[in-house]
Amino acid sequence: MRYEPQLARLGLFDARVPRYTSYPTAPHFGGSVDHTLFTTWVEAIPAGSAISLYLHVPFCRRLCWFCACRTQGTQSEAPVIAYVATLLAEIALLRRHLPQGVTLSRLHWGGGTPTLLPAAQIERLAAAVFEAVPLGAGAEFSVEIDPNEIDAARLDALVAAGMNRASIGVQDFDPLIQKTIGRAQSYELTRDVADMIRDRGVRSLNADILYGLPHQTTARMIDSVEKLLTLSPDRVALYGYAHVPWMSRRQQMIPSDTMPTPQERLRLFETAAELFNADGYTSVGIDHFARPDDGLARALAAGTLRRNFQGYTDDTAPVLIGLGASSISRFPQGFAQNVSGTSDYTKAIRAGRFATHRGHVFAGEDQMRARIIEALMCDFHVSRAEILRDFDCTPDRLDALLRSASEAFGGMVTVDADGLTIPPAARPLTRMVARAFDAYSQTAAQHSIAV
């Protein structure tokens, strides 16, 4: 890569930087937000407005070694069915506090493995959600699907409930890599599941693939991406695997000496990106690719691309409510997170209160800095006019912030009368540039993950 020496001097290959799916990031949430404040925020949602809903199912039939998500393994349906009962109670509680006429613009089921749910439980859960908050016009209902954990009955139940976007986890198709990360999933199985989804009329298909995995080489990356392209997903997330065995115990199963170097990681990303672009995908933000007619590509062109806990989104609803253990909600007033343990979550809901146990109330420059970081992550540009229009900030204060960030990156980031821009050569630094606007960055570095 032509600019690799400059990127190295600026610390790219040594950096551990948050993904900035929120600001402040979740490690900085505290006890200032409890179930009482969460209830107040829910009741303050304007009547008749549209919100988004995220529903978290933390169970997996098997625990993939690469995964650092909050999940738990189960071979029995009993804990899953009990968890669904708690979710139903949480949905009923939410319904009691939501103002009249609120509808859904987006509904996403994630995990864990939401397709672990039996078909009957899928039907019960979807019915309860839509009874509490019906889908609005043009709404999107997406579900994360594990090809190893889906069948015709469950897929039929999801489609009957209104699922119109499916997301398939791929990670990598190479057998050696799959064995090393504890995720056996053949190309043929993935292809067959994609066909099942499309045969049922689901209009949009997403896929997730990882770079920076153990034993991953340029040749293996090319092979996996070319296989994925035969499935013609509408949207692809190309995430960097974060090897943090000191934080995620299951990652200790993966030999650290099989990991690519930071420089090799960058080349793996660039190899995959070139293949997606050559196949007609539009680059979206730092790690997504979309067909030109996909909602993400349209949002990028319209300047309405946003970023939330699921990554990039074309959803502009100001409220995202998370249901389930460890789920995070976003309100205009701040963030709220449910307790992580399923037993504590269940105890709170059974007591008739929301399971909120921490969060963050926006104060000071939080919202302005959040928008600056989001603009960088989405558009690689901060509009000076937009920030001055939408936030209580003087031109001198904003200019000082922009100049300070630019100076930190030795001219690879430009500042002019329009604002700050990250040119293509410097875009691998985007998360580091964003961190320059993070007022919590000194402690954030203790909890962050590798670029």
XYZ file of C-alpha atoms in Angstrom:
451
model
C 0.000 0.000 0.000
C 1.385 3.370 -1.069
C 0.563 5.203 2.172
C 1.431 2.382 4.580
C 4.566 4.117 5.975
C 2.576 7.266 6.837
C -0.189 5.178 8.407
C 2.395 3.302 10.443
C 3.986 6.542 11.696
C 0.560 7.770 12.800
C 0.101 4.631 14.892
C -2.540 2.787 12.854
C -0.988 -0.632 13.360
C -0.627 -0.178 17.119
C -3.946 1.504 17.818
C -6.800 0.078 19.858
C -9.774 2.243 19.051
C -13.527 1.936 19.682
C -15.829 1.108 16.794
C -17.889 4.193 17.675
C -21.317 2.670 17.297
C -22.234 5.137 20.041
C -20.777 8.165 21.764
C -19.866 7.943 24.505
C -19.019 4.285 24.034
C -20.632 1.642 26.247
C -17.653 1.235 28.643
C -18.356 4.788 29.810
C -21.955 4.172 30.764
C -22.585 4.552 34.475
C -25.245 4.193 37.115
C -26.927 7.536 36.423
C -29.606 5.813 34.316
C -31.971 3.392 36.034
C -35.373 1.878 35.288
C -37.181 4.976 36.560
C -35.370 7.311 34.174
C -35.767 4.808 31.338
C -39.521 4.788 31.958
C -39.571 8.584 31.865
C -37.733 8.594 28.541
C -40.156 6.050 27.048
C -43.156 8.098 28.158
C -41.590 11.230 26.596
C -41.598 9.709 23.097
C -43.917 11.895 20.980
C -47.312 10.286 20.318
C -47.658 9.045 16.767
C -43.912 9.011 16.099
C -41.782 6.187 14.673
C -39.173 4.317 16.715
C -36.783 1.413 16.168
C -36.690 -1.753 18.228
C -33.844 -4.206 18.825
C -34.601 -7.595 20.359
C -31.696 -9.591 21.771
C -31.660 -13.385 22.031
C -28.396 -14.310 23.820
C -28.541 -18.093 23.301
C -26.505 -20.198 20.881
C -26.526 -23.946 20.263
C -22.730 -23.727 20.112
C -20.374 -20.951 21.126
C -18.101 -19.919 18.273
C -14.624 -19.249 19.605
C -14.099 -16.024 17.670
C -17.214 -14.355 19.048
C -16.918 -11.814 21.861
C -20.660 -11.087 22.111
C -22.679 -11.620 25.276
C -24.010 -15.102 24.572
C -24.577 -18.374 26.386
C -24.753 -21.907 25.074
C -27.723 -24.229 25.446
C -28.600 -27.676 24.142
C -32.104 -27.514 25.576
C -35.157 -25.495 24.542
C -36.213 -24.945 28.165
C -34.062 -21.844 28.920
C -34.921 -20.379 25.514
C -38.661 -20.738 26.065
C -38.312 -19.287 29.579
C -36.391 -16.335 28.132
C -39.119 -15.742 25.539
C -41.650 -15.585 28.378
C -39.561 -12.827 29.979
C -39.302 -10.976 26.679
C -43.088 -11.136 26.354
C -43.427 -9.611 29.813
C -40.935 -6.870 28.907
C -42.861 -6.107 25.720
C -46.101 -5.881 27.696
C -44.402 -3.508 30.145
C -43.161 -1.356 27.276
C -46.629 -1.275 25.766
C -48.078 0.119 28.998
C -45.687 3.072 28.943
C -45.517 3.889 25.229
C -47.549 6.897 24.098
C -50.420 6.345 21.683
C -49.834 5.758 17.996
C -46.119 4.916 18.116
C -45.067 2.700 15.194
C -41.914 0.856 14.157
C -39.597 2.031 11.423
C -37.115 -0.791 12.070
C -37.250 -4.060 13.986
C -34.100 -6.150 14.327
C -33.699 -9.518 16.045
C -30.088 -10.236 16.968
C -28.046 -12.389 19.238
C -26.768 -14.858 19.956
C -28.879 -16.848 17.566
C -32.475 -15.630 17.263
C -33.203 -18.453 14.810
C -32.622 -20.842 17.717
C -36.230 -20.065 18.675
C -38.763 -22.759 17.711
C -41.309 -21.671 15.104
C -44.100 -21.391 17.669
C -41.977 -19.063 19.825
C -41.117 -16.932 16.792
C -44.822 -16.528 16.110
C -45.601 -15.638 19.744
C -42.802 -13.112 19.980
C -43.560 -11.384 16.689
C -47.257 -11.159 17.491
C -46.504 -9.561 20.867
C -44.119 -7.024 19.344
C -46.560 -5.918 16.666
C -49.458 -5.770 19.114
C -47.390 -3.369 21.219
C -45.792 -1.413 18.354
C -47.102 -2.070 14.845
C -44.903 -1.789 11.795
C -45.204 1.548 10.045
C -45.344 2.140 6.304
C -42.116 1.057 4.630
C -40.821 -0.501 7.830
C -38.041 -3.069 7.869
C -37.992 -6.272 9.920
C -34.558 -7.904 9.872
C -33.295 -11.057 11.547
C -29.800 -12.490 12.030
C -29.795 -16.031 10.648
C -27.265 -18.738 11.419
C -27.306 -21.164 8.468
C -26.525 -23.967 10.918
C -29.605 -23.103 12.961
C -32.521 -22.622 10.574
C -35.073 -24.842 8.853
C -38.143 -24.413 6.669
C -40.564 -24.205 9.607
C -38.666 -21.443 11.386
C -38.041 -19.548 8.161
C -41.722 -19.814 7.241
C -42.643 -18.419 10.662
C -40.285 -15.460 10.237
C -41.567 -14.667 6.750
C -45.187 -14.982 7.870
C -44.392 -12.542 10.689
C -43.139 -9.993 8.158
C -39.360 -10.454 7.990
C -38.234 -8.600 4.861
C -34.467 -8.476 5.443
C -32.288 -11.394 6.497
C -28.682 -11.265 7.627
C -26.456 -14.319 7.248
C -23.226 -14.696 9.186
C -20.480 -16.086 6.927
C -17.166 -15.103 8.595
C -15.028 -17.172 6.167
C -15.547 -20.213 3.957
C -12.072 -21.719 4.356
C -12.230 -25.073 6.242
C -8.977 -24.514 8.162
C -10.079 -21.067 9.334
C -13.520 -22.385 10.278
C -11.958 -25.174 12.318
C -9.640 -22.722 14.078
C -12.445 -20.329 15.049
C -14.951 -23.046 15.979
C -17.441 -22.194 13.241
C -18.122 -25.023 10.784
C -20.343 -23.727 7.968
C -19.940 -24.897 4.400
C -20.423 -22.762 1.327
C -23.075 -25.221 0.103
C -25.121 -24.887 3.311
C -24.881 -21.089 3.188
C -25.910 -21.045 -0.482
C -28.899 -23.305 0.204
C -30.093 -21.102 3.076
C -29.736 -17.989 0.923
C -31.861 -19.703 -1.725
C -34.477 -20.653 0.885
C -34.678 -17.055 2.019
C -35.059 -15.649 -1.472
C -37.516 -18.362 -2.535
C -39.830 -17.058 0.183
C -39.829 -13.551 -1.237
C -37.544 -11.842 1.294
C -36.452 -8.778 -0.625
C -33.080 -8.076 0.998
C -30.179 -10.270 2.054
C -27.216 -9.133 4.142
C -24.009 -11.037 4.809
C -21.230 -10.606 7.377
C -17.650 -11.625 6.613
C -14.516 -11.119 8.704
C -10.959 -10.126 7.925
C -8.005 -10.611 10.264
C -8.926 -14.191 11.167
C -6.316 -16.825 12.074
C -4.593 -18.434 9.067
C -6.235 -15.873 6.769
C -4.154 -15.083 3.681
C -4.803 -13.007 0.592
C -5.577 -16.156 -1.422
C -8.015 -17.434 1.187
C -9.688 -14.044 1.439
C -10.118 -13.883 -2.342
C -11.632 -17.366 -2.382
C -14.129 -16.578 0.391
C -15.184 -13.250 -1.111
C -15.623 -14.766 -4.560
C -17.819 -17.500 -3.066
C -19.833 -14.892 -1.185
C -20.334 -12.856 -4.360
C -22.033 -15.845 -6.010
C -24.801 -15.381 -3.417
C -25.203 -11.752 -4.553
C -26.025 -10.258 -1.134
C -27.595 -6.808 -1.238
C -25.379 -5.615 1.592
C -22.094 -6.859 3.072
C -20.464 -6.019 6.393
C -16.695 -6.601 6.274
C -15.779 -6.534 9.950
C -12.316 -6.769 11.430
C -11.938 -9.671 13.835
C -10.763 -8.399 17.215
C -8.566 -10.975 18.946
C -8.979 -10.120 22.630
C -8.496 -13.401 24.538
C -7.884 -11.458 27.768
C -11.464 -10.139 27.486
C -13.210 -13.090 25.825
C -12.267 -16.416 27.398
C -13.490 -18.487 24.467
C -10.994 -16.733 22.184
C -8.255 -18.432 24.173
C -9.099 -21.493 22.050
C -7.616 -19.655 19.044
C -3.775 -19.799 18.863
C -2.470 -16.236 18.882
C 0.488 -17.177 16.687
C -1.897 -17.911 13.801
C -3.104 -14.303 13.638
C -2.139 -12.013 10.724
C -0.063 -8.947 11.545
C -1.755 -5.520 11.613
C -0.185 -4.729 8.241
C -1.517 -7.996 6.821
C -4.971 -7.199 8.244
C -5.041 -3.944 6.287
C -4.087 -5.731 3.080
C -6.758 -8.371 3.660
C -9.349 -5.625 4.031
C -8.164 -3.850 0.901
C -8.213 -7.092 -1.084
C -11.820 -7.788 -0.110
C -12.883 -4.170 -0.668
C -11.429 -4.183 -4.181
C -13.372 -7.329 -5.024
C -16.661 -5.914 -3.751
C -16.130 -2.631 -5.598
C -15.212 -4.453 -8.795
C -18.477 -6.383 -8.547
C -20.483 -3.151 -8.446
C -20.881 -2.615 -4.720
C -20.721 0.885 -3.270
C -18.357 1.406 -0.337
C -20.376 2.571 2.663
C -18.480 3.981 5.615
C -15.438 2.129 6.875
C -16.556 -1.486 6.475
C -19.848 -1.904 4.575
C -20.639 -2.479 0.907
C -24.032 -2.212 -0.732
C -25.671 -2.661 -4.093
C -26.510 0.755 -5.600
C -30.245 0.189 -5.057
C -29.844 -0.890 -1.420
C -31.057 1.440 1.314
C -27.542 2.008 2.660
C -26.203 3.164 -0.709
C -29.204 5.451 -1.174
C -28.770 6.909 2.316
C -25.081 7.531 1.650
C -25.925 9.417 -1.546
C -28.636 11.428 0.207
C -26.441 12.319 3.194
C -28.764 10.497 5.621
C -26.523 7.554 6.529
C -26.433 6.920 10.272
C -24.575 4.652 12.698
C -25.956 2.732 15.663
C -25.238 -0.389 17.699
C -25.892 -2.648 14.698
C -23.436 -0.656 12.542
C -24.469 1.453 9.553
C -28.151 2.099 8.986
C -30.533 4.125 6.867
C -32.876 4.411 9.838
C -33.298 7.985 11.057
C -35.682 7.300 13.955
C -34.499 9.286 17.009
C -35.351 6.453 19.431
C -34.003 2.902 19.449
C -35.316 0.679 22.234
C -33.403 -2.482 23.110
C -35.261 -5.453 24.574
C -33.637 -8.428 26.241
C -30.598 -9.004 28.415
C -27.718 -6.531 27.793
C -29.646 -4.602 25.104
C -28.886 -0.899 24.713
C -31.452 1.804 24.016
C -30.827 5.236 22.549
C -33.014 8.261 23.263
C -32.572 11.968 22.520
C -31.754 12.273 26.219
C -29.087 9.553 26.390
C -28.387 5.811 26.449
C -29.773 3.040 28.646
C -28.587 -0.549 28.926
C -30.307 -3.594 30.371
C -28.509 -5.782 32.866
C -26.428 -8.420 31.086
C -27.113 -11.606 33.045
C -30.294 -13.397 31.998
C -31.136 -14.261 35.618
C -30.876 -10.636 36.773
C -32.771 -9.501 33.687
C -35.553 -11.995 34.401
C -35.697 -10.965 38.070
C -36.182 -7.301 37.155
C -38.917 -7.948 34.597
C -40.764 -10.321 36.942
C -40.699 -7.557 39.535
C -42.655 -5.411 37.079
C -39.903 -2.943 36.198
C -37.557 -2.431 33.299
C -34.154 -4.132 33.570
C -32.128 -0.944 33.035
C -29.001 -0.901 35.164
C -26.725 1.693 33.587
C -26.452 4.278 30.827
C -25.491 7.847 30.093
C -27.343 11.158 30.196
C -26.152 13.562 27.509
C -24.485 16.666 28.882
C -22.119 19.394 27.763
C -20.741 18.759 24.293
C -21.796 15.096 24.151
C -24.353 15.444 21.372
C -22.177 17.694 19.244
C -19.185 15.387 19.553
C -21.442 12.400 18.850
C -22.586 13.983 15.605
C -19.029 14.894 14.587
C -17.908 11.302 15.183
C -20.917 9.876 13.353
C -20.315 12.204 10.371
C -16.694 11.064 10.185
C -17.656 7.398 10.390
C -20.401 7.766 7.768
C -19.232 10.453 5.351
C -15.538 11.023 6.178
C -16.498 14.683 6.443
C -17.672 17.066 9.169
C -19.730 19.953 7.846
C -18.805 23.138 9.681
C -22.125 24.746 8.685
C -24.160 21.792 9.984
C -22.471 21.719 13.382
C -22.808 25.467 13.875
C -26.460 25.304 12.803
C -27.503 22.378 14.977
C -25.445 22.839 18.136
C -24.641 25.580 20.603
C -21.020 25.995 19.578
C -19.118 29.126 18.631
C -17.149 29.207 15.363
C -13.905 29.675 17.304
C -14.585 26.618 19.478
C -15.436 24.400 16.512
C -12.491 25.616 14.447
C -10.138 24.863 17.329
C -11.493 21.305 17.564
C -11.137 20.734 13.832
C -7.627 22.183 13.676
C -6.470 20.124 16.633
C -7.675 16.921 14.967
C -6.072 17.829 11.659
C -2.727 18.681 13.236
C -2.650 15.332 15.026
C -2.565 13.530 11.677
C 0.219 15.389 9.949
C -1.694 16.819 7.029
C -3.417 13.566 6.048
C -6.682 15.127 7.269
C -7.742 18.420 5.674
C -9.583 21.399 7.169
C -11.058 24.248 5.142
C -14.038 26.614 5.228
C -16.433 23.700 4.667
C -15.142 21.616 7.582
C -12.906 18.609 8.094
C -12.410 15.869 5.486
C -10.645 12.504 5.584
C -9.367 11.877 2.036
C -9.350 8.312 0.647
C -5.674 7.689 1.459
C -6.285 8.430 5.142
C -9.550 6.512 5.573
C -7.914 3.580 7.376
C -7.342 6.189 10.135
C -11.037 7.103 10.423
C -11.627 5.599 13.854
C -8.445 7.250 15.121
C -9.589 10.611 13.736
C -12.930 10.079 15.443
C -11.122 9.397 18.704
C -9.572 12.873 18.451
C -13.080 14.214 19.175
C -13.738 11.759 22.010
C -13.639 13.606 25.306
C -13.563 10.240 27.088
C -10.695 8.866 24.979
C -8.058 8.679 27.709
C -9.991 5.992 29.559
C -11.604 4.616 26.398
C -8.240 3.241 25.337
C -8.332 0.838 28.278
C -11.493 -0.835 26.978
C -11.155 -0.571 23.199
C -10.404 -3.098 20.504
C -7.936 -3.295 17.660
C -8.434 -1.494 14.357
